Amino acid sequence: MERLQKIMAHAGVASRRKSEELIRAGRVRVNGKVVTEMGMKVDPDQDLVEVDGKPITGREEPKVYLLLYKPRGYVTTAKDPQGRPTVLDLVHVPQRVYPVGRLDYDTEGLLILTNDGDLTYRLTHPKHEVDKVYHALVAGHPPEDKLQQLRTGIMLEDGPTAPAKVRRLKKIQGNTLLEIIIHEGRNRQVRRMCEAIGHPVLHLKRVAIGDLTLGNLKPKQYVKVSRVRIEKATANNYNHRLRRL
Ligand code: URA
């Protein structure tokens, strides 16, 4: 017997956290009955689990791990109410994969897609603190004291940000390209941080997640990688952080 959300994640329905959302939303039935409470124990061989009326099999499908160069103009959700293109339109694998975390519609850069719910859970858990590296072209030339505010943490609507690593990369026609490294994954975080110091983002690109980089990928291209590669590339960075404490 296993917890319902774990079985759903193993079957590749969605990440464990997303599966919890599906359960809460009343979209999951076990043996014909809608289940909304968390943590129900289910036997994948005996019980019929359905999501939106479609049965899921208890059998695990092969895990797949993709690194995608998300272009601008794509949403990171499976479906968009406004009918905009989604990152899932760009990948062609037999498994149903989903994105690990999010990038805004207007943001480009590195995105991991997988059907491995456990890995997604670990990578998106705040405790794991994987560094995400962004190149942000911001309006104007922010002075040092403003950058320092980003480094120490800045108050946003939903609370203060954790310390960020920030450096200037270059000046481009009256604007500044910054490298900003954060490990939180709050909604539109980099944009809101830069807005808060009075230098809004004009263009945003995620260039790395831990030690995983865009490499030679062009927008819309993706590569398959192994779980081990993702684990190593994101664990190093975690160990590195611990060592510095
Ligand atoms: N921060 C943002 O503001 N947008 C993203 O897409 C990612 C991080």
mmCIF file of C-alpha atoms and ligand atoms in Angstrom:
data_model
loop_
_atom_site.group_PDB
_atom_site.id
_atom_site.type_symbol
_atom_site.label_atom_id
_atom_site.label_comp_id
_atom_site.label_asym_id
_atom_site.label_seq_id
_atom_site.Cartn_x
_atom_site.Cartn_y
_atom_site.Cartn_z
ATOM 1 C CA MET A 1 0.000 0.000 0.000
ATOM 2 C CA GLU A 2 1.262 3.445 -0.918
ATOM 3 C CA ARG A 3 0.028 6.972 -0.491
ATOM 4 C CA LEU A 4 -2.233 8.052 -3.330
ATOM 5 C CA GLN A 5 -0.124 11.049 -4.389
ATOM 6 C CA LYS A 6 3.003 8.864 -4.476
ATOM 7 C CA ILE A 7 1.325 6.333 -6.749
ATOM 8 C CA MET A 8 0.170 9.141 -9.022
ATOM 9 C CA ALA A 9 3.683 10.597 -9.171
ATOM 10 C CA HIS A 10 5.188 7.162 -9.892
ATOM 11 C CA ALA A 11 2.718 6.600 -12.683
ATOM 12 C CA GLY A 12 3.901 9.840 -14.256
ATOM 13 C CA VAL A 13 0.639 11.732 -13.780
ATOM 14 C CA ALA A 14 2.306 14.773 -12.244
ATOM 15 C CA SER A 15 4.776 15.703 -9.520
ATOM 16 C CA ARG A 16 3.831 14.692 -5.998
ATOM 17 C CA ARG A 17 2.886 18.242 -5.081
ATOM 18 C CA LYS A 18 0.847 18.718 -8.261
ATOM 19 C CA SER A 19 -0.840 15.365 -7.574
ATOM 20 C CA GLU A 20 -1.876 16.699 -4.182
ATOM 21 C CA GLU A 21 -3.443 19.680 -5.932
ATOM 22 C CA LEU A 22 -5.350 17.331 -8.260
ATOM 23 C CA ILE A 23 -6.617 15.366 -5.260
ATOM 24 C CA ARG A 24 -7.646 18.536 -3.428
ATOM 25 C CA ALA A 25 -9.469 19.735 -6.545
ATOM 26 C CA GLY A 26 -11.604 16.571 -6.552
ATOM 27 C CA ARG A 27 -10.194 15.307 -9.845
ATOM 28 C CA VAL A 28 -9.102 11.932 -8.490
ATOM 29 C CA ARG A 29 -11.304 8.880 -7.880
ATOM 30 C CA VAL A 30 -10.376 5.669 -6.140
ATOM 31 C CA ASN A 31 -12.667 2.760 -6.971
ATOM 32 C CA GLY A 32 -15.212 5.188 -8.354
ATOM 33 C CA LYS A 33 -15.303 7.545 -5.361
ATOM 34 C CA VAL A 34 -13.841 11.040 -5.372
ATOM 35 C CA VAL A 35 -11.073 11.324 -2.783
ATOM 36 C CA THR A 36 -10.133 14.762 -1.504
ATOM 37 C CA GLU A 37 -8.300 13.987 1.716
ATOM 38 C CA MET A 38 -4.537 13.614 1.569
ATOM 39 C CA GLY A 39 -2.555 10.527 2.386
ATOM 40 C CA MET A 40 -5.062 7.804 1.529
ATOM 41 C CA LYS A 41 -3.293 4.436 1.199
ATOM 42 C CA VAL A 42 -3.928 2.666 -2.075
ATOM 43 C CA ASP A 43 -2.885 -0.686 -3.498
ATOM 44 C CA PRO A 44 -1.921 -0.049 -7.129
ATOM 45 C CA ASP A 45 -2.620 -3.686 -8.034
ATOM 46 C CA GLN A 46 -6.094 -3.809 -6.469
ATOM 47 C CA ASP A 47 -7.500 -0.306 -6.525
ATOM 48 C CA LEU A 48 -8.691 1.588 -9.573
ATOM 49 C CA VAL A 49 -7.278 5.098 -9.547
ATOM 50 C CA GLU A 50 -8.667 7.578 -12.073
ATOM 51 C CA VAL A 51 -7.580 11.130 -12.794
ATOM 52 C CA ASP A 52 -10.145 13.198 -14.672
ATOM 53 C CA GLY A 53 -11.887 9.924 -15.457
ATOM 54 C CA LYS A 54 -8.790 8.273 -16.960
ATOM 55 C CA PRO A 55 -7.404 5.210 -15.196
ATOM 56 C CA ILE A 56 -3.744 5.266 -14.242
ATOM 57 C CA THR A 57 -1.696 2.112 -14.133
ATOM 58 C CA GLY A 58 0.319 1.238 -11.035
ATOM 59 C CA ARG A 59 3.147 0.187 -13.286
ATOM 60 C CA GLU A 60 5.959 2.662 -13.559
ATOM 61 C CA GLU A 61 6.703 3.937 -17.028
ATOM 62 C CA PRO A 62 10.336 4.523 -17.963
ATOM 63 C CA LYS A 63 11.631 7.760 -16.564
ATOM 64 C CA VAL A 64 12.766 10.445 -18.941
ATOM 65 C CA TYR A 65 14.691 13.651 -18.226
ATOM 66 C CA LEU A 66 14.843 16.529 -20.693
ATOM 67 C CA LEU A 67 16.724 19.816 -20.693
ATOM 68 C CA LEU A 68 14.775 22.274 -22.845
ATOM 69 C CA TYR A 69 15.774 25.722 -24.041
ATOM 70 C CA LYS A 70 12.407 27.370 -23.481
ATOM 71 C CA PRO A 71 11.893 30.244 -25.885
ATOM 72 C CA ARG A 72 9.970 33.379 -25.029
ATOM 73 C CA GLY A 73 6.267 33.244 -25.863
ATOM 74 C CA TYR A 74 5.532 29.828 -24.332
ATOM 75 C CA VAL A 75 3.750 29.052 -21.069
ATOM 76 C CA THR A 76 5.115 26.465 -18.655
ATOM 77 C CA THR A 77 1.743 24.939 -17.772
ATOM 78 C CA ALA A 78 0.233 21.920 -19.516
ATOM 79 C CA LYS A 79 -2.783 23.937 -20.720
ATOM 80 C CA ASP A 80 -3.272 27.648 -21.045
ATOM 81 C CA PRO A 81 -6.760 29.144 -20.633
ATOM 82 C CA GLN A 82 -5.771 31.795 -23.206
ATOM 83 C CA GLY A 83 -4.697 29.117 -25.697
ATOM 84 C CA ARG A 84 -1.068 30.223 -25.888
ATOM 85 C CA PRO A 85 1.566 27.656 -26.889
ATOM 86 C CA THR A 86 2.966 25.568 -24.059
ATOM 87 C CA VAL A 87 6.400 24.044 -23.550
ATOM 88 C CA LEU A 88 4.803 20.611 -23.955
ATOM 89 C CA ASP A 89 4.178 21.480 -27.623
ATOM 90 C CA LEU A 90 7.953 21.481 -28.062
ATOM 91 C CA VAL A 91 8.822 18.010 -26.779
ATOM 92 C CA HIS A 92 8.073 14.761 -28.518
ATOM 93 C CA VAL A 93 8.533 11.779 -26.229
ATOM 94 C CA PRO A 94 6.131 8.900 -25.588
ATOM 95 C CA GLN A 95 5.926 9.641 -21.863
ATOM 96 C CA ARG A 96 3.780 12.384 -20.394
ATOM 97 C CA VAL A 97 6.339 14.791 -18.969
ATOM 98 C CA TYR A 98 5.853 17.979 -17.005
ATOM 99 C CA PRO A 99 8.076 20.949 -16.165
ATOM 100 C CA VAL A 100 10.114 21.168 -12.974
ATOM 101 C CA GLY A 101 9.257 24.642 -11.694
ATOM 102 C CA ARG A 102 8.265 27.481 -13.961
ATOM 103 C CA LEU A 103 9.517 30.150 -16.268
ATOM 104 C CA ASP A 104 7.293 33.090 -17.186
ATOM 105 C CA TYR A 105 5.758 33.387 -20.636
ATOM 106 C CA ASP A 106 8.295 36.113 -21.491
ATOM 107 C CA THR A 107 11.307 34.401 -19.916
ATOM 108 C CA GLU A 108 13.590 32.157 -21.926
ATOM 109 C CA GLY A 109 16.138 29.629 -20.812
ATOM 110 C CA LEU A 110 16.783 26.312 -19.181
ATOM 111 C CA LEU A 111 13.850 24.182 -18.070
ATOM 112 C CA ILE A 112 13.906 20.570 -16.890
ATOM 113 C CA LEU A 113 11.007 18.352 -17.953
ATOM 114 C CA THR A 114 10.448 14.879 -16.573
ATOM 115 C CA ASN A 115 7.898 12.280 -15.547
ATOM 116 C CA ASP A 116 9.887 11.539 -12.379
ATOM 117 C CA GLY A 117 7.737 12.849 -9.546
ATOM 118 C CA ASP A 118 10.297 12.105 -6.851
ATOM 119 C CA LEU A 119 13.020 14.092 -8.561
ATOM 120 C CA THR A 120 10.637 16.984 -9.223
ATOM 121 C CA TYR A 121 9.624 16.987 -5.577
ATOM 122 C CA ARG A 122 13.214 17.159 -4.419
ATOM 123 C CA LEU A 123 14.307 19.789 -6.906
ATOM 124 C CA THR A 124 11.424 22.125 -6.155
ATOM 125 C CA HIS A 125 11.488 21.678 -2.381
ATOM 126 C CA PRO A 126 12.785 24.902 -0.766
ATOM 127 C CA LYS A 127 15.045 22.799 1.500
ATOM 128 C CA HIS A 128 17.035 21.630 -1.504
ATOM 129 C CA GLU A 129 18.033 25.172 -2.457
ATOM 130 C CA VAL A 130 19.265 24.571 -5.978
ATOM 131 C CA ASP A 131 20.887 27.714 -7.368
ATOM 132 C CA LYS A 132 19.190 29.123 -10.432
ATOM 133 C CA VAL A 133 21.296 31.481 -12.513
ATOM 134 C CA TYR A 134 19.585 34.272 -14.465
ATOM 135 C CA HIS A 135 20.859 36.871 -16.882
ATOM 136 C CA ALA A 136 18.619 39.909 -16.495
ATOM 137 C CA LEU A 137 18.835 42.908 -18.748
ATOM 138 C CA VAL A 138 17.539 45.733 -16.547
ATOM 139 C CA ALA A 139 16.624 49.291 -17.425
ATOM 140 C CA GLY A 140 19.315 51.856 -16.685
ATOM 141 C CA HIS A 141 22.417 51.388 -14.563
ATOM 142 C CA PRO A 142 21.576 50.297 -11.010
ATOM 143 C CA PRO A 143 24.077 51.742 -8.516
ATOM 144 C CA GLU A 144 26.016 49.523 -6.128
ATOM 145 C CA ASP A 145 23.765 50.229 -3.110
ATOM 146 C CA LYS A 146 20.715 48.979 -5.030
ATOM 147 C CA LEU A 147 22.523 45.789 -6.020
ATOM 148 C CA GLN A 148 23.523 45.399 -2.386
ATOM 149 C CA GLN A 149 19.832 45.464 -1.418
ATOM 150 C CA LEU A 150 19.258 42.495 -3.725
ATOM 151 C CA ARG A 151 22.255 40.711 -2.211
ATOM 152 C CA THR A 152 21.067 41.068 1.375
ATOM 153 C CA GLY A 153 17.384 40.443 0.605
ATOM 154 C CA ILE A 154 14.573 42.768 -0.335
ATOM 155 C CA MET A 155 10.975 43.007 0.858
ATOM 156 C CA LEU A 156 8.400 41.863 -1.693
ATOM 157 C CA GLU A 157 4.619 41.583 -1.289
ATOM 158 C CA ASP A 158 4.955 37.962 -0.197
ATOM 159 C CA GLY A 159 7.837 38.527 2.231
ATOM 160 C CA PRO A 160 11.577 39.170 2.131
ATOM 161 C CA THR A 161 13.762 37.408 -0.420
ATOM 162 C CA ALA A 162 16.676 35.254 0.657
ATOM 163 C CA PRO A 163 20.134 36.689 -0.059
ATOM 164 C CA ALA A 164 20.969 36.604 -3.780
ATOM 165 C CA LYS A 165 24.281 36.692 -5.587
ATOM 166 C CA VAL A 166 24.303 39.629 -7.977
ATOM 167 C CA ARG A 167 26.960 41.014 -10.299
ATOM 168 C CA ARG A 168 27.104 43.317 -13.250
ATOM 169 C CA LEU A 169 28.104 41.594 -16.489
ATOM 170 C CA LYS A 170 28.028 44.505 -18.926
ATOM 171 C CA LYS A 171 26.389 47.727 -19.964
ATOM 172 C CA ILE A 172 24.298 47.571 -23.125
ATOM 173 C CA GLN A 173 23.070 50.821 -24.669
ATOM 174 C CA GLY A 174 22.004 52.564 -21.467
ATOM 175 C CA ASN A 175 20.874 49.326 -19.804
ATOM 176 C CA THR A 176 22.700 46.762 -17.656
ATOM 177 C CA LEU A 177 23.049 43.014 -17.926
ATOM 178 C CA LEU A 178 23.077 41.482 -14.439
ATOM 179 C CA GLU A 179 23.778 37.943 -13.315
ATOM 180 C CA ILE A 180 21.378 37.087 -10.502
ATOM 181 C CA ILE A 181 21.580 33.783 -8.640
ATOM 182 C CA ILE A 182 18.677 32.768 -6.419
ATOM 183 C CA HIS A 183 17.549 29.471 -4.980
ATOM 184 C CA GLU A 184 13.929 30.358 -4.255
ATOM 185 C CA GLY A 185 11.268 29.759 -6.878
ATOM 186 C CA ARG A 186 8.690 32.422 -6.172
ATOM 187 C CA ASN A 187 6.403 33.694 -8.882
ATOM 188 C CA ARG A 188 8.103 36.289 -11.123
ATOM 189 C CA GLN A 189 10.729 36.662 -8.446
ATOM 190 C CA VAL A 190 13.613 38.125 -10.447
ATOM 191 C CA ARG A 191 11.299 40.570 -12.206
ATOM 192 C CA ARG A 192 9.794 41.669 -8.902
ATOM 193 C CA MET A 193 13.212 42.039 -7.249
ATOM 194 C CA CYS A 194 14.487 44.290 -10.034
ATOM 195 C CA GLU A 195 11.242 46.252 -10.106
ATOM 196 C CA ALA A 196 11.608 46.809 -6.353
ATOM 197 C CA ILE A 197 14.971 48.576 -6.813
ATOM 198 C CA GLY A 198 13.550 50.722 -9.616
ATOM 199 C CA HIS A 199 15.290 48.947 -12.516
ATOM 200 C CA PRO A 200 12.688 46.774 -14.254
ATOM 201 C CA VAL A 201 13.685 43.726 -16.269
ATOM 202 C CA LEU A 202 13.639 44.188 -20.033
ATOM 203 C CA HIS A 203 14.736 40.677 -20.883
ATOM 204 C CA LEU A 204 15.221 37.581 -18.715
ATOM 205 C CA LYS A 205 17.027 34.334 -19.414
ATOM 206 C CA ARG A 206 17.776 31.397 -17.102
ATOM 207 C CA VAL A 207 21.228 30.175 -18.030
ATOM 208 C CA ALA A 208 21.734 27.460 -15.408
ATOM 209 C CA ILE A 209 20.118 25.295 -12.754
ATOM 210 C CA GLY A 210 22.860 24.137 -10.397
ATOM 211 C CA ASP A 211 25.633 22.978 -12.727
ATOM 212 C CA LEU A 212 23.246 22.260 -15.589
ATOM 213 C CA THR A 213 23.636 24.851 -18.319
ATOM 214 C CA LEU A 214 22.082 25.579 -21.705
ATOM 215 C CA GLY A 215 25.259 24.287 -23.377
ATOM 216 C CA ASN A 216 24.843 24.359 -27.148
ATOM 217 C CA LEU A 217 21.060 24.288 -27.087
ATOM 218 C CA LYS A 218 19.192 26.787 -29.244
ATOM 219 C CA PRO A 219 15.681 28.029 -28.388
ATOM 220 C CA LYS A 220 13.105 25.190 -28.745
ATOM 221 C CA GLN A 221 15.808 22.490 -28.702
ATOM 222 C CA TYR A 222 16.074 19.863 -25.987
ATOM 223 C CA VAL A 223 18.325 16.978 -25.017
ATOM 224 C CA LYS A 224 17.671 13.823 -23.045
ATOM 225 C CA VAL A 225 19.924 13.396 -20.019
ATOM 226 C CA SER A 226 20.209 10.809 -17.292
ATOM 227 C CA ARG A 227 18.809 11.109 -13.800
ATOM 228 C CA VAL A 228 22.341 10.740 -12.464
ATOM 229 C CA ARG A 229 23.506 13.759 -14.446
ATOM 230 C CA ILE A 230 20.702 15.891 -13.044
ATOM 231 C CA GLU A 231 21.277 14.637 -9.528
ATOM 232 C CA LYS A 232 25.005 15.292 -9.654
ATOM 233 C CA ALA A 233 24.625 18.700 -11.243
ATOM 234 C CA THR A 234 22.135 19.838 -8.657
ATOM 235 C CA ALA A 235 23.664 18.129 -5.619
ATOM 236 C CA ASN A 236 27.135 19.612 -6.103
ATOM 237 C CA ASN A 237 25.718 22.986 -5.784
ATOM 238 C CA TYR A 238 23.888 21.978 -2.622
ATOM 239 C CA ASN A 239 27.051 20.541 -1.073
ATOM 240 C CA HIS A 240 28.939 23.606 -2.093
ATOM 241 C CA ARG A 241 26.453 25.762 -0.220
ATOM 242 C CA LEU A 242 26.718 23.628 2.880
ATOM 243 C CA ARG A 243 30.487 23.815 2.828
ATOM 244 C CA ARG A 244 30.382 27.569 2.762
ATOM 245 C CA LEU A 245 28.135 27.843 5.831
HETATM 246 N N1 URA B 1 12.018 35.002 -12.075
HETATM 247 C C1 URA B 1 11.149 35.652 -12.871
HETATM 248 O O1 URA B 1 10.826 36.812 -12.635
HETATM 249 N N2 URA B 1 10.677 35.001 -13.943
HETATM 250 C C2 URA B 1 11.031 33.743 -14.265
HETATM 251 O O2 URA B 1 10.552 33.202 -15.258
HETATM 252 C C3 URA B 1 11.922 33.085 -13.419
HETATM 253 C C4 URA B 1 12.399 33.734 -12.329
#
